[in-house]
Coordinates of C-alpha atoms in Angstrom, one line a residue:
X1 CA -26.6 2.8 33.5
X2 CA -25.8 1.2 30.1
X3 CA -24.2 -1.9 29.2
X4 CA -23.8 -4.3 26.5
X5 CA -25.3 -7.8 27.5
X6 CA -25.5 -11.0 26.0
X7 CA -28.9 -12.2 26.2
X8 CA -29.3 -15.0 24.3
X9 CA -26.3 -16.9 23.1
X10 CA -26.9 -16.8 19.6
X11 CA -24.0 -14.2 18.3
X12 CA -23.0 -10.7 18.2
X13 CA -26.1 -9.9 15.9
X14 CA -28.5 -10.3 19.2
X15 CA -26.1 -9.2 21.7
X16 CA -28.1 -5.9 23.5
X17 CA -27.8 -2.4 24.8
X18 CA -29.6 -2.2 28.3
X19 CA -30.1 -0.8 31.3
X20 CA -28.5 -2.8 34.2
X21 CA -27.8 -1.4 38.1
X22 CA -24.0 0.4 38.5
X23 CA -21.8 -1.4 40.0
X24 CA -21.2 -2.1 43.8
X25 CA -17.3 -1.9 44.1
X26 CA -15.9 -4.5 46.7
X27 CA -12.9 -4.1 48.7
X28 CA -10.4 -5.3 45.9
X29 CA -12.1 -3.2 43.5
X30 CA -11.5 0.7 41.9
X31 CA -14.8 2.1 40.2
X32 CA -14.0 3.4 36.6
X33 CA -15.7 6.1 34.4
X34 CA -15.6 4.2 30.7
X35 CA -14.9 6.2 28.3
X36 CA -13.6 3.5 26.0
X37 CA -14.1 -0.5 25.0
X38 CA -11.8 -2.6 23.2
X39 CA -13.2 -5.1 20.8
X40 CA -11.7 -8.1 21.1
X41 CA -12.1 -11.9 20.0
X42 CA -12.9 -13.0 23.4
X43 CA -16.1 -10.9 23.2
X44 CA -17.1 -12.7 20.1
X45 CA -16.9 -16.3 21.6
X46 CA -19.0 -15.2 24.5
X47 CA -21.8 -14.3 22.4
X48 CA -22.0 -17.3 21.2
X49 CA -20.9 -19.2 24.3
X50 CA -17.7 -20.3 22.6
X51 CA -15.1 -19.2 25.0
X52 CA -13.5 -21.3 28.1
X53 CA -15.0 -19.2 30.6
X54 CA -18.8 -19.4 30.2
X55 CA -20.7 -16.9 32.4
X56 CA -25.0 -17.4 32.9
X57 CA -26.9 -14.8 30.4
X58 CA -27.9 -11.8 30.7
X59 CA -24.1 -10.9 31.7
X60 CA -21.8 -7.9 30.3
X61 CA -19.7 -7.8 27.2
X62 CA -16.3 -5.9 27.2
X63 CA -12.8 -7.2 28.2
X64 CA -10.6 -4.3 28.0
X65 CA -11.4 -0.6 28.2
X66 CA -9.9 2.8 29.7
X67 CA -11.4 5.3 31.7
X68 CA -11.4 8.2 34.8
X69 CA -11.2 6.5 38.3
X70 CA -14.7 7.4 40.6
X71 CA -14.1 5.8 43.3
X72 CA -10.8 4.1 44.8
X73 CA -12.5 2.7 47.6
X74 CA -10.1 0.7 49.6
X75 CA -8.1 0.6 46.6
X76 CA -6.3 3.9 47.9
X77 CA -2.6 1.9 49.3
X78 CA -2.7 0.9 45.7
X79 CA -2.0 4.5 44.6
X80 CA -5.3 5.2 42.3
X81 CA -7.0 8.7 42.9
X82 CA -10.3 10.3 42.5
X83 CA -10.3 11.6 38.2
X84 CA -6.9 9.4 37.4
X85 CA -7.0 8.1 33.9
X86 CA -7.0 4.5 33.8
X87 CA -6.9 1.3 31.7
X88 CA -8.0 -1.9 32.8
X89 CA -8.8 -5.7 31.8
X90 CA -11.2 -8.4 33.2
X91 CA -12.6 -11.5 31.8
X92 CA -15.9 -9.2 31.0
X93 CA -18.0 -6.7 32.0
X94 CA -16.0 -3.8 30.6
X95 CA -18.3 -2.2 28.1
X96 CA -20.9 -0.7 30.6
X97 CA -21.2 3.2 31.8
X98 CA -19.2 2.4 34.9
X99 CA -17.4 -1.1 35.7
X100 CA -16.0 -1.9 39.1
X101 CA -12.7 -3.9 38.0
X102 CA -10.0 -5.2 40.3
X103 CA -7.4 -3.4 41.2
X104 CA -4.7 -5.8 40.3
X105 CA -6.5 -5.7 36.6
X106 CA -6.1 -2.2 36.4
X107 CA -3.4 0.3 35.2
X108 CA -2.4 4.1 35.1
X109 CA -3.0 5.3 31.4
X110 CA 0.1 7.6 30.6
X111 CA -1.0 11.1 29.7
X112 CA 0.5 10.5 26.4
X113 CA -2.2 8.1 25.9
X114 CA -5.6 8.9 24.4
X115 CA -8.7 6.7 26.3
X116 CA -9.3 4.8 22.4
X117 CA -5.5 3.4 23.1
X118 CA -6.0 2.9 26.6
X119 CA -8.8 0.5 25.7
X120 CA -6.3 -1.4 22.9
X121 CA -3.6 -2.0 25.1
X122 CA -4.3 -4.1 28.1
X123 CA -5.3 -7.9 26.6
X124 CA -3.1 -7.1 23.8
X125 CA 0.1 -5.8 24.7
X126 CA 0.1 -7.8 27.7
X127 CA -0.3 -11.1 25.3
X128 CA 2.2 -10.1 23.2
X129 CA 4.6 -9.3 25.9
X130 CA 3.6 -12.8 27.4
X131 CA 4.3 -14.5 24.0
X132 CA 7.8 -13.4 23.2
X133 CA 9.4 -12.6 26.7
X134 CA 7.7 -15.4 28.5
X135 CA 7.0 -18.4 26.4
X136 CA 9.3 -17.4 23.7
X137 CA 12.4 -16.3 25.4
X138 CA 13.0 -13.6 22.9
X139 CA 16.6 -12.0 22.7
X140 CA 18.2 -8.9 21.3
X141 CA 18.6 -9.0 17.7
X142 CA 16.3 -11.9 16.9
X143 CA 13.9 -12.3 14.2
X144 CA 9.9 -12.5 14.7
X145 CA 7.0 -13.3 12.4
X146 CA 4.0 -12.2 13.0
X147 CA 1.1 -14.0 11.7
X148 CA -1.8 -11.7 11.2
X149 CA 0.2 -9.0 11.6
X150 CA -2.4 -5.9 10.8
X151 CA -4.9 -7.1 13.5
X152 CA -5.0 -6.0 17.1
X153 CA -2.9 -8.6 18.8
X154 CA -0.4 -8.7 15.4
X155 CA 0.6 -4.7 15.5
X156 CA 1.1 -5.2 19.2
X157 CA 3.2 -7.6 18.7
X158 CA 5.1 -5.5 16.1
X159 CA 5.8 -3.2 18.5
X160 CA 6.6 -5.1 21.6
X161 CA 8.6 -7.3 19.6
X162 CA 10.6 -4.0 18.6
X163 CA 10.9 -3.1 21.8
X164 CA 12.6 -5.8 23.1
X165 CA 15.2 -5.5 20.2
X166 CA 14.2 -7.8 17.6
X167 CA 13.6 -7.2 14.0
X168 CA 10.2 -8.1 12.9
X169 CA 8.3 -9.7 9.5
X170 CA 4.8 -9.4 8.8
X171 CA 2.8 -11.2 6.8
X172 CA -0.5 -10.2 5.9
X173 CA -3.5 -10.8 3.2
X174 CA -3.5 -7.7 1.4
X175 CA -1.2 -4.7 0.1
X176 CA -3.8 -2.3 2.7
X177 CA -2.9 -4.7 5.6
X178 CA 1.1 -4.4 4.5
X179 CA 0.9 -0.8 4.7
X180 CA -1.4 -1.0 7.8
X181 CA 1.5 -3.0 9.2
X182 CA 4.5 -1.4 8.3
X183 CA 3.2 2.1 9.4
X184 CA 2.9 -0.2 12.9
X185 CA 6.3 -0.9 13.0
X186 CA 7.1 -3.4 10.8
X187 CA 10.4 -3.7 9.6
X188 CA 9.4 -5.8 6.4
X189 CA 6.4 -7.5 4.9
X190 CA 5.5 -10.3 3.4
X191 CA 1.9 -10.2 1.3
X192 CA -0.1 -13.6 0.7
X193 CA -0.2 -17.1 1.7
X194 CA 3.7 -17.9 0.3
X195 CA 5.5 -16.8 2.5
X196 CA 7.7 -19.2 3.1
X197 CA 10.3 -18.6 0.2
X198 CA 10.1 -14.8 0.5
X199 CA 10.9 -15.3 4.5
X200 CA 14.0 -17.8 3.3
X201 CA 15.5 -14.8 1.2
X202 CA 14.8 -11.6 3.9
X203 CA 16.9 -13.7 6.4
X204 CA 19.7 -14.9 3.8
X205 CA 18.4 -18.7 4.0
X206 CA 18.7 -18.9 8.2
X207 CA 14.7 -18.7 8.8
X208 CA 13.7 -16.8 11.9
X209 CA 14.1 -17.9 15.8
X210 CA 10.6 -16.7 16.6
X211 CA 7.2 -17.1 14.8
X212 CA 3.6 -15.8 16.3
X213 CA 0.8 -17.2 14.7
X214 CA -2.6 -15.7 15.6
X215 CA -4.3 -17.5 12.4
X216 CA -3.5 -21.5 12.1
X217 CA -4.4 -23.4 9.7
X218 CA -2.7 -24.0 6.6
X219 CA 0.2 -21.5 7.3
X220 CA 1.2 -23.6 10.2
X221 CA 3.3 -25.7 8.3
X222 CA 5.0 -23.6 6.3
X223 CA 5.6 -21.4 9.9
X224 CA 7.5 -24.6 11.0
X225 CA 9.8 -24.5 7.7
X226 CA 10.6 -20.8 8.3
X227 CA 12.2 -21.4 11.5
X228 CA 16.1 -21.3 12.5
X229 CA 17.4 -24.1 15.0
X230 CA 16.2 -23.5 17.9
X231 CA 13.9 -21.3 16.7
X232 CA 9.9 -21.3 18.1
X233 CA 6.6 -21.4 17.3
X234 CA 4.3 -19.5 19.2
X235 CA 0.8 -20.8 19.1
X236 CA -2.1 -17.8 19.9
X237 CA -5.0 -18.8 18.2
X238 CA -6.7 -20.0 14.7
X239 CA -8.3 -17.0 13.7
X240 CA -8.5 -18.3 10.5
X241 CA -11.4 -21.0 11.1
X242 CA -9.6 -23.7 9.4
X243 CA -9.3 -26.2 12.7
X244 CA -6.8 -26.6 14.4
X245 CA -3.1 -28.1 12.7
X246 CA -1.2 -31.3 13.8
X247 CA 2.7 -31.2 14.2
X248 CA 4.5 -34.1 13.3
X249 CA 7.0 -33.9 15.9
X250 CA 9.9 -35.0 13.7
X251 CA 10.0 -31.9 12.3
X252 CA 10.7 -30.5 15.5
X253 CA 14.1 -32.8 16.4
X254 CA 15.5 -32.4 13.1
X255 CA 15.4 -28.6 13.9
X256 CA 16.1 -28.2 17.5
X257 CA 12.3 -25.9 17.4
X258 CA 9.7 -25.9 19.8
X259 CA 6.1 -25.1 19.1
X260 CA 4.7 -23.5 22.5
X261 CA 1.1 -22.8 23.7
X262 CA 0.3 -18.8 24.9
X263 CA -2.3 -19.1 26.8
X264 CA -1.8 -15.2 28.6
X265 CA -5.6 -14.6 30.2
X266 CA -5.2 -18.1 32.1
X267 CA -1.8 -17.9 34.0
X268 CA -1.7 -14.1 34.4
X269 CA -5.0 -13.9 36.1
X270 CA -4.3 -16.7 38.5
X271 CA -0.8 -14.8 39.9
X272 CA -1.9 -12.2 41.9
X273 CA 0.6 -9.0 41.1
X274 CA 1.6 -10.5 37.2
X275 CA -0.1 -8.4 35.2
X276 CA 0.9 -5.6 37.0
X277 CA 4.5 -6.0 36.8
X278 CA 4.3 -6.7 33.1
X279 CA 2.2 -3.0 33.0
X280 CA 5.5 -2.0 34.4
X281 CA 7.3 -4.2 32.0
X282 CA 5.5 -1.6 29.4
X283 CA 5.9 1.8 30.5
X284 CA 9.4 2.7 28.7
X285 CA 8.3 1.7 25.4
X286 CA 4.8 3.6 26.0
X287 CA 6.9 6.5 27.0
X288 CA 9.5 6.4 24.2
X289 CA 6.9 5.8 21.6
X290 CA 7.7 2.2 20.5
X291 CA 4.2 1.6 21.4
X292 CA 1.6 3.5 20.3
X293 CA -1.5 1.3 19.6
X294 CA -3.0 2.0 16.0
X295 CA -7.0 2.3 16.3
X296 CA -8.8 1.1 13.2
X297 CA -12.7 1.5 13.3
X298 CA -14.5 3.3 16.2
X299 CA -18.2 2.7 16.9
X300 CA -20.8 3.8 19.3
X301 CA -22.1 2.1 22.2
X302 CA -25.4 0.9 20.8
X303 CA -22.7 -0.8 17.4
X304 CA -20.8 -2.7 19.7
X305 CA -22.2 -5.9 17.6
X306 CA -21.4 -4.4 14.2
X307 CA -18.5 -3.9 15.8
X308 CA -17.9 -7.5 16.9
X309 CA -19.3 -8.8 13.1
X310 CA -16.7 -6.4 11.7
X311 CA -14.0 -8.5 13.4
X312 CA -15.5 -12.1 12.8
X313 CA -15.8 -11.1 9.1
X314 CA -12.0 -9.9 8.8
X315 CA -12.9 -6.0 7.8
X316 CA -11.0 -4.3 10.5
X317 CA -7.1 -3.4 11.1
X318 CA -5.4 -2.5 14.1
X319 CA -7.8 -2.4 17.0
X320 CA -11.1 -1.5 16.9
X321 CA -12.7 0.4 19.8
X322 CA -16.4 1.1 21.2
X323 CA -16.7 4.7 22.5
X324 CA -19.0 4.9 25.8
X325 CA -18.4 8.8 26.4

């Protein structure tokens, strides 16, 4: 079959299209059909050996995808069948013909769901549902930021966010990201680096209780100015290749805030059963349309690097995905 390896550890440009064996399913394992591959920023560390988790080359690109069940094997108790639609997520090896995934990383795809949105919800909208519920503590009626808020892991939060009852701000680089955003849910936007002052006035001077920030860098600051008392700062990643900021901590008694790591892929692959609950956690805003994940760029299989050097260069919106089938 086909997959998309990392041979050499020198970026998405080199990463390859070959032919590999298919997959032996273990006992924990369902056999999946791919129809779909998320592209996602984990991928692009692994090419270049970036990422915590640092498998031996040649291995198989592809953390999230969607796709028709082959074989349950002794996954059967679990409930999958022979031609059920699924979605699933694993640290890699998803962007192959057929991937043998565990069962407790994988998920029945509503039929409302096409296979391209199956593939951009598991790493996602699990984060984001991780970020505010979990680590953030989000209530009804509360006010989130979201950093970065017309990329994959921004629109989800969007959504989630909404679904949980908040009201949501975006703030994005351009006026095609703000419209890319609000047509994801937003309920306002914020365009350009100054956001602070225009955040101040949407909230009548209070700040907001929760921020997201996918990006880092210079924003981080201003983030911390934007918040309420008590309010929190949730720390994702630093997309935006400026290193990563300090805090000084006074800032954060004077305000009664908290900034607080999300580290999702770590603590919900270690608990058995998690990731499953928070699938559950998911299915009524899947079903009443809250969430509906907005697909930017699709590619084929053998452009799953463009794909990746679309990403890294800040050219796509929404999620982009890599169609196997």
């Amino acid at each position: 079959m086909k997959a998309v390896q990392v041979v050499t550890l020198t970026g998405p440009s080199d990463i390859d299209v070959r032919e590999v064996p298919e997959p032996t399913p273990t006992a924990h394992d369902v056999l999946v059909e791919v129809h779909s591959v998320g592209i996602s920023f984990p991928d692009l560390l692994l090419s270049r050996g970036e990422y915590q988790f640092k498998p031996e080359p040649p291995f198989t690109l592809g953390v999230d995808f969607a796709g028709v069940v082959l074989d349950p094997g002794a996954a059967e108790s679990s409930g999958f069948t022979v031609g059920q639609r699924v979605a699933g997520v694993n640290l890699h090896g998803g962007a192959a013909e057929q991937v043998a995934n565990p069962v407790v990383f994988t998920f029945p795809l509503p039929d409302a769901m096409s296979y391209d949105e199956g593939a951009a919800l598991p790493m996602n909208y699990l984060t984001a549902l991780f970020a505010l519920e979990e680590r953030g503590g989000l209530r009804d009626r509360e006010t989130v930021l979201v950093h970065g808020a017309a990329g994959g892991v921004g629109t989800a939060t969007l959504q989630v966010a909404k679904g949980l009852g908040a009201r949501t701000i975006a703030v994005v680089s351009t006026q095609e990201k703000a419209d890319f955003a609000r047509a994801a849910g937003a309920d306002d936007v914020v365009v350009g680096p100054d956001f602070k002052d225009a955040v101040k006035e949407l909230t009548g001077g209070r700040g907001v209780d929760v921020v997201l920030d996918v990006v880092g860098g210079d924003a981080f600051t201003d983030s911390l100015r934007c918040l309420a008392e008590k309010g929190r700062i949730l720390v994702v990643g630093f997309a935006a290749g400026q290193g990563i900021p300090e805090v000084k901590v006074n800032r954060l008694l004077l305000g009664n805030t908290d900034v607080r790591g999300v580290g999702w892929g770590a603590y919900a692959m270690t608990r058995p059963g998690y990731m499953q609950k928070q699938w559950h956690r998911l299915a009524p805003m899947i079903d009443s349309g809250v969430i509906k994940p907005p697909i930017g760029a699709t590619y084929d299989l053998a452009d799953f690097g463009r794909a990746l050097v679309d990403m890294d260069e800040r050219r796509t919106l929404g999620k982009s995905v890599v169609r196997v089938r």
